[in-house]
PDB file of C-alpha atoms in Angstrom:
ATOM      1  CA  SER A 249     -73.207 -63.808-119.414  1.00 81.00           C
ATOM      2  CA  HIS A 250     -69.805 -65.422-119.916  1.00 86.00           C
ATOM      3  CA  LYS A 251     -70.378 -65.489-123.700  1.00 91.00           C
ATOM      4  CA  THR A 252     -70.839 -61.713-123.709  1.00 93.00           C
ATOM      5  CA  LEU A 253     -67.856 -61.162-121.404  1.00 94.00           C
ATOM      6  CA  LEU A 254     -65.504 -63.305-123.496  1.00 95.00           C
ATOM      7  CA  SER A 255     -66.710 -61.649-126.718  1.00 96.00           C
ATOM      8  CA  ARG A 256     -66.088 -58.220-125.193  1.00 96.00           C
ATOM      9  CA  LEU A 257     -62.593 -59.189-123.985  1.00 96.00           C
ATOM     10  CA  ILE A 258     -61.667 -60.578-127.411  1.00 97.00           C
ATOM     11  CA  GLN A 259     -63.037 -57.448-129.097  1.00 97.00           C
ATOM     12  CA  THR A 260     -60.815 -55.331-126.806  1.00 97.00           C
ATOM     13  CA  ALA A 261     -57.793 -57.452-127.731  1.00 96.00           C
ATOM     14  CA  ASN A 262     -58.716 -57.066-131.406  1.00 97.00           C
ATOM     15  CA  THR A 263     -58.830 -53.268-131.096  1.00 96.00           C
ATOM     16  CA  GLU A 264     -55.410 -53.209-129.392  1.00 95.00           C
ATOM     17  CA  VAL A 265     -53.789 -55.352-132.103  1.00 95.00           C
ATOM     18  CA  TYR A 266     -55.500 -53.349-134.864  1.00 93.00           C
ATOM     19  CA  GLN A 267     -54.278 -50.048-133.401  1.00 92.00           C
ATOM     20  CA  ALA A 268     -50.747 -51.415-132.894  1.00 91.00           C
ATOM     21  CA  GLY A 269     -50.696 -52.402-136.577  1.00 89.00           C
ATOM     22  CA  SER A 270     -51.926 -48.942-137.589  1.00 85.00           C
ATOM     23  CA  ARG A 271     -49.194 -47.252-135.496  1.00 86.00           C
ATOM     24  CA  ALA A 272     -46.477 -49.519-136.946  1.00 77.00           C
ATOM     25  CA  GLY A 273     -46.559 -47.771-140.300  1.00 73.00           C
ATOM     26  CA  GLN A 274     -48.328 -47.418-143.589  1.00 70.00           C
ATOM     27  CA  GLY A 275     -49.789 -50.646-144.924  1.00 68.00           C
ATOM     28  CA  THR A 276     -48.633 -52.640-141.894  1.00 71.00           C
ATOM     29  CA  ARG A 277     -51.109 -55.231-140.675  1.00 80.00           C
ATOM     30  CA  MET A 278     -50.819 -57.283-137.519  1.00 89.00           C
ATOM     31  CA  ALA A 279     -53.061 -60.303-137.083  1.00 92.00           C
ATOM     32  CA  THR A 280     -53.293 -63.353-134.874  1.00 94.00           C
ATOM     33  CA  THR A 281     -55.734 -66.024-133.716  1.00 96.00           C
ATOM     34  CA  LEU A 282     -57.232 -66.479-130.273  1.00 97.00           C
ATOM     35  CA  VAL A 283     -59.136 -69.068-128.253  1.00 98.00           C
ATOM     36  CA  ALA A 284     -60.420 -68.531-124.705  1.00 97.00           C
ATOM     37  CA  CYS A 285     -62.420 -70.549-122.218  1.00 97.00           C
ATOM     38  CA  ALA A 286     -64.383 -69.666-119.077  1.00 96.00           C
ATOM     39  CA  LEU A 287     -65.633 -72.292-116.628  1.00 95.00           C
ATOM     40  CA  ARG A 288     -68.690 -71.736-114.428  1.00 89.00           C
ATOM     41  CA  PHE A 289     -70.709 -74.338-112.548  1.00 88.00           C
ATOM     42  CA  ASP A 290     -71.042 -77.264-115.007  1.00 91.00           C
ATOM     43  CA  ARG A 291     -70.356 -75.316-118.207  1.00 93.00           C
ATOM     44  CA  ALA A 292     -67.381 -74.338-120.338  1.00 96.00           C
ATOM     45  CA  VAL A 293     -67.918 -71.268-122.494  1.00 97.00           C
ATOM     46  CA  VAL A 294     -65.494 -71.181-125.420  1.00 98.00           C
ATOM     47  CA  ALA A 295     -64.814 -68.167-127.643  1.00 97.00           C
ATOM     48  CA  HIS A 296     -62.482 -68.074-130.615  1.00 97.00           C
ATOM     49  CA  VAL A 297     -61.351 -66.267-133.739  1.00 97.00           C
ATOM     50  CA  GLY A 298     -59.223 -67.936-136.417  1.00 95.00           C
ATOM     51  CA  ASP A 299     -57.830 -71.456-136.345  1.00 95.00           C
ATOM     52  CA  SER A 300     -56.734 -71.799-132.734  1.00 97.00           C
ATOM     53  CA  ARG A 301     -58.855 -74.578-131.253  1.00 97.00           C
ATOM     54  CA  CYS A 302     -60.386 -75.872-128.049  1.00 98.00           C
ATOM     55  CA  TYR A 303     -60.722 -79.632-127.584  1.00 98.00           C
ATOM     56  CA  LEU A 304     -62.612 -81.538-124.937  1.00 98.00           C
ATOM     57  CA  ILE A 305     -60.743 -84.691-123.924  1.00 98.00           C
ATOM     58  CA  ARG A 306     -63.076 -87.202-122.293  1.00 97.00           C
ATOM     59  CA  ARG A 307     -62.528 -90.947-121.831  1.00 95.00           C
ATOM     60  CA  ARG A 308     -59.359 -90.912-123.976  1.00 96.00           C
ATOM     61  CA  GLN A 309     -61.154 -89.230-126.903  1.00 97.00           C
ATOM     62  CA  ALA A 310     -60.701 -85.683-128.229  1.00 97.00           C
ATOM     63  CA  PHE A 311     -63.662 -83.649-129.484  1.00 97.00           C
ATOM     64  CA  ALA A 312     -63.116 -80.290-131.201  1.00 96.00           C
ATOM     65  CA  LEU A 313     -65.349 -77.642-129.610  1.00 98.00           C
ATOM     66  CA  THR A 314     -64.378 -74.949-132.138  1.00 97.00           C
ATOM     67  CA  ARG A 315     -64.646 -74.601-135.923  1.00 94.00           C
ATOM     68  CA  ASP A 316     -61.668 -73.183-137.837  1.00 93.00           C
ATOM     69  CA  HIS A 317     -62.181 -69.802-139.471  1.00 92.00           C
ATOM     70  CA  THR A 318     -60.161 -70.689-142.577  1.00 87.00           C
ATOM     71  CA  LEU A 319     -61.138 -70.590-146.242  1.00 86.00           C
ATOM     72  CA  PRO A 320     -61.114 -74.403-146.742  1.00 75.00           C
ATOM     73  CA  ALA A 321     -63.036 -75.021-143.489  1.00 79.00           C
ATOM     74  CA  GLU A 322     -65.706 -72.476-144.504  1.00 81.00           C
ATOM     75  CA  GLN A 323     -65.878 -74.064-147.989  1.00 83.00           C
ATOM     76  CA  ALA A 324     -66.338 -77.512-146.399  1.00 74.00           C
ATOM     77  CA  ARG A 325     -69.167 -76.169-144.206  1.00 81.00           C
ATOM     78  CA  LEU A 326     -70.852 -74.784-147.332  1.00 83.00           C
ATOM     79  CA  GLY A 327     -70.428 -78.097-149.186  1.00 82.00           C
ATOM     80  CA  ILE A 328     -68.028 -76.639-151.785  1.00 85.00           C
ATOM     81  CA  LEU A 329     -65.224 -78.954-150.615  1.00 79.00           C
ATOM     82  CA  THR A 330     -65.330 -82.327-148.886  1.00 75.00           C
ATOM     83  CA  THR A 331     -63.737 -82.531-145.429  1.00 73.00           C
ATOM     84  CA  ARG A 332     -60.822 -84.431-146.968  1.00 76.00           C
ATOM     85  CA  GLU A 333     -60.345 -81.875-149.760  1.00 74.00           C
ATOM     86  CA  ALA A 334     -60.444 -79.086-147.175  1.00 70.00           C
ATOM     87  CA  SER A 335     -57.740 -80.768-145.071  1.00 71.00           C
ATOM     88  CA  GLN A 336     -55.470 -81.039-148.148  1.00 70.00           C
ATOM     89  CA  SER A 337     -56.195 -77.557-149.552  1.00 72.00           C
ATOM     90  CA  PRO A 338     -53.152 -75.354-150.262  1.00 71.00           C
ATOM     91  CA  ALA A 339     -55.192 -72.469-148.757  1.00 68.00           C
ATOM     92  CA  GLY A 340     -55.318 -74.364-145.454  1.00 63.00           C
ATOM     93  CA  ASN A 341     -53.988 -71.492-143.341  1.00 74.00           C
ATOM     94  CA  MET A 342     -55.835 -68.688-145.129  1.00 88.00           C
ATOM     95  CA  LEU A 343     -57.879 -67.158-142.321  1.00 92.00           C
ATOM     96  CA  THR A 344     -61.384 -65.804-142.889  1.00 92.00           C
ATOM     97  CA  ARG A 345     -61.359 -64.184-139.417  1.00 94.00           C
ATOM     98  CA  SER A 346     -58.453 -62.991-137.308  1.00 95.00           C
ATOM     99  CA  ILE A 347     -57.608 -60.704-134.410  1.00 96.00           C
ATOM    100  CA  GLY A 348     -56.291 -57.308-135.530  1.00 95.00           C
ATOM    101  CA  ASN A 349     -57.111 -57.442-139.224  1.00 92.00           C
ATOM    102  CA  ASP A 350     -60.242 -55.253-138.962  1.00 93.00           C
ATOM    103  CA  LEU A 351     -61.522 -52.797-136.371  1.00 92.00           C
ATOM    104  CA  ILE A 352     -64.464 -55.103-135.512  1.00 94.00           C
ATOM    105  CA  VAL A 353     -64.180 -58.897-135.333  1.00 96.00           C
ATOM    106  CA  ALA A 354     -66.905 -61.567-135.287  1.00 95.00           C
ATOM    107  CA  VAL A 355     -66.241 -63.762-132.245  1.00 97.00           C
ATOM    108  CA  GLU A 356     -67.688 -67.276-132.299  1.00 97.00           C
ATOM    109  CA  THR A 357     -68.848 -68.571-128.916  1.00 97.00           C
ATOM    110  CA  SER A 358     -70.271 -71.877-127.741  1.00 97.00           C
ATOM    111  CA  GLU A 359     -71.272 -73.440-124.433  1.00 96.00           C
ATOM    112  CA  HIS A 360     -70.574 -77.027-123.383  1.00 97.00           C
ATOM    113  CA  LEU A 361     -71.506 -79.265-120.452  1.00 95.00           C
ATOM    114  CA  VAL A 362     -68.424 -80.548-118.599  1.00 97.00           C
ATOM    115  CA  PHE A 363     -67.933 -83.364-116.102  1.00 96.00           C
ATOM    116  CA  ALA A 364     -65.325 -84.079-113.435  1.00 96.00           C
ATOM    117  CA  GLY A 365     -62.309 -85.670-115.126  1.00 96.00           C
ATOM    118  CA  ASP A 366     -62.733 -83.809-118.428  1.00 98.00           C
ATOM    119  CA  ILE A 367     -59.701 -82.003-119.814  1.00 98.00           C
ATOM    120  CA  LEU A 368     -59.973 -78.895-121.980  1.00 98.00           C
ATOM    121  CA  MET A 369     -57.110 -78.239-124.374  1.00 98.00           C
ATOM    122  CA  LEU A 370     -56.653 -74.821-125.980  1.00 98.00           C
ATOM    123  CA  CYS A 371     -54.029 -74.755-128.716  1.00 98.00           C
ATOM    124  CA  SER A 372     -52.668 -72.983-131.775  1.00 96.00           C
ATOM    125  CA  ASP A 373     -52.557 -74.519-135.251  1.00 93.00           C
ATOM    126  CA  GLY A 374     -48.849 -75.211-134.753  1.00 93.00           C
ATOM    127  CA  LEU A 375     -49.989 -77.992-132.429  1.00 95.00           C
ATOM    128  CA  HIS A 376     -53.198 -79.348-133.981  1.00 94.00           C
ATOM    129  CA  GLY A 377     -51.698 -79.119-137.477  1.00 90.00           C
ATOM    130  CA  ALA A 378     -48.894 -81.501-136.495  1.00 93.00           C
ATOM    131  CA  ILE A 379     -50.719 -83.981-134.240  1.00 95.00           C
ATOM    132  CA  ALA A 380     -53.914 -85.903-135.064  1.00 94.00           C
ATOM    133  CA  GLU A 381     -56.886 -85.812-132.668  1.00 94.00           C
ATOM    134  CA  ASP A 382     -56.530 -89.435-131.572  1.00 96.00           C
ATOM    135  CA  GLU A 383     -52.837 -88.820-130.773  1.00 97.00           C
ATOM    136  CA  LEU A 384     -53.686 -85.657-128.827  1.00 97.00           C
ATOM    137  CA  ALA A 385     -56.155 -87.620-126.713  1.00 97.00           C
ATOM    138  CA  ALA A 386     -53.728 -90.510-126.145  1.00 97.00           C
ATOM    139  CA  ILE A 387     -50.839 -88.229-125.105  1.00 97.00           C
ATOM    140  CA  VAL A 388     -52.925 -86.097-122.743  1.00 97.00           C
ATOM    141  CA  SER A 389     -54.734 -89.119-121.246  1.00 96.00           C
ATOM    142  CA  GLY A 390     -51.425 -90.944-120.814  1.00 95.00           C
ATOM    143  CA  HIS A 391     -49.964 -88.327-118.438  1.00 96.00           C
ATOM    144  CA  LYS A 392     -51.124 -87.782-114.854  1.00 94.00           C
ATOM    145  CA  ASP A 393     -49.384 -84.388-114.757  1.00 97.00           C
ATOM    146  CA  LEU A 394     -50.768 -81.924-117.326  1.00 97.00           C
ATOM    147  CA  LYS A 395     -47.436 -80.030-117.400  1.00 97.00           C
ATOM    148  CA  ASP A 396     -45.743 -83.224-118.614  1.00 98.00           C
ATOM    149  CA  ALA A 397     -48.522 -83.747-121.185  1.00 98.00           C
ATOM    150  CA  ALA A 398     -48.112 -80.175-122.497  1.00 98.00           C
ATOM    151  CA  GLU A 399     -44.343 -80.606-122.792  1.00 97.00           C
ATOM    152  CA  ALA A 400     -44.779 -83.927-124.643  1.00 97.00           C
ATOM    153  CA  LEU A 401     -47.251 -82.329-127.086  1.00 97.00           C
ATOM    154  CA  ILE A 402     -44.975 -79.362-127.798  1.00 96.00           C
ATOM    155  CA  ALA A 403     -41.933 -81.599-128.261  1.00 96.00           C
ATOM    156  CA  LEU A 404     -43.803 -83.829-130.744  1.00 96.00           C
ATOM    157  CA  ALA A 405     -45.219 -80.869-132.700  1.00 96.00           C
ATOM    158  CA  ASN A 406     -41.757 -79.290-132.968  1.00 94.00           C
ATOM    159  CA  GLU A 407     -40.200 -82.610-133.979  1.00 94.00           C
ATOM    160  CA  ARG A 408     -42.783 -83.144-136.747  1.00 92.00           C
ATOM    161  CA  ASP A 409     -42.990 -79.628-138.114  1.00 84.00           C
ATOM    162  CA  GLY A 410     -41.457 -76.822-136.075  1.00 73.00           C
ATOM    163  CA  SER A 411     -42.225 -74.189-138.717  1.00 77.00           C
ATOM    164  CA  ASP A 412     -45.017 -72.555-136.695  1.00 77.00           C
ATOM    165  CA  ASN A 413     -45.480 -71.265-133.164  1.00 88.00           C
ATOM    166  CA  VAL A 414     -46.825 -73.924-130.815  1.00 94.00           C
ATOM    167  CA  SER A 415     -49.073 -72.931-127.910  1.00 95.00           C
ATOM    168  CA  VAL A 416     -51.071 -75.207-125.635  1.00 97.00           C
ATOM    169  CA  GLN A 417     -53.018 -74.872-122.389  1.00 98.00           C
ATOM    170  CA  LEU A 418     -54.515 -77.849-120.557  1.00 98.00           C
ATOM    171  CA  ILE A 419     -57.279 -77.497-117.957  1.00 98.00           C
ATOM    172  CA  ARG A 420     -58.467 -80.457-115.861  1.00 97.00           C
ATOM    173  CA  VAL A 421     -62.016 -80.245-114.493  1.00 97.00           C
ATOM    174  CA  LEU A 422     -61.704 -81.517-110.922  1.00 95.00           C
ATOM    175  CA  ALA A 423     -65.319 -81.060-109.844  1.00 93.00           C
ATOM    176  CA  VAL A 424     -68.494 -79.395-111.090  1.00 91.00           C
ATOM    177  CA  GLU A 425     -71.537 -77.855-109.470  1.00 86.00           C
ATOM    178  CA  ARG A 426     -74.767 -78.910-111.145  1.00 76.00           C
ATOM    179  CA  VAL A 427     -77.198 -76.037-111.598  1.00 74.00           C
ATOM    180  CA  GLY A 428     -80.725 -75.540-112.830  1.00 74.00           C
ATOM    181  CA  ILE A 429     -82.420 -72.470-114.242  1.00 72.00           C
ATOM    182  CA  TYR A 430     -85.616 -71.039-112.746  1.00 73.00           C
ATOM    183  CA  ARG A 431     -87.085 -67.810-114.121  1.00 73.00           C
ATOM    184  CA  GLY A 432     -83.779 -66.949-115.748  1.00 69.00           C
ATOM    185  CA  ARG A 433     -81.697 -67.407-112.585  1.00 73.00           C
ATOM    186  CA  SER A 434     -79.387 -70.312-111.845  1.00 70.00           C
ATOM    187  CA  TYR A 435     -79.511 -72.336-108.630  1.00 67.00           C
ATOM    188  CA  LYS A 436     -77.527 -75.317-107.330  1.00 70.00           C
ATOM    189  CA  LEU A 437     -79.104 -78.743-107.722  1.00 64.00           C
TER     190      LEU A 437
END
């Protein structure tokens, strides 16, 4: 399955970063975050580690498809902090999972139904930390050309903060093939 494939690819990347950190010298640690997406038929499979996110932009609204692997976000999920307290926590960028920190990493995957016209946005926290979800949706929806939308997002994030790396990828779903499942095998509807 695509979930298994993405998890395996991210695990391979994790091993490479972990080994590079080990070769760099005693006590050296290299770590990063990662989000990936695979599209097949009418589904988007999303896999991530850390606080890089994937959003679904549909009808001028942005929906986060990923959950941050940060200490405040985990505390909010457990009910220790409110969502507002978590967003204002000084430990906001303290990752609970990352690529390269340990030899094995827990990859979170999810599967989502997509429709023609949907836009998937994969981005680092340098982008989503500087721009609110409603603004993300408005900027992306307001540009016909996704390259222009990406440039506008990066420019705004750098203007507002600029202290972090900013990465963004935009994917427009042009068409989908509807499929059904019969005895564990997919077929076109």
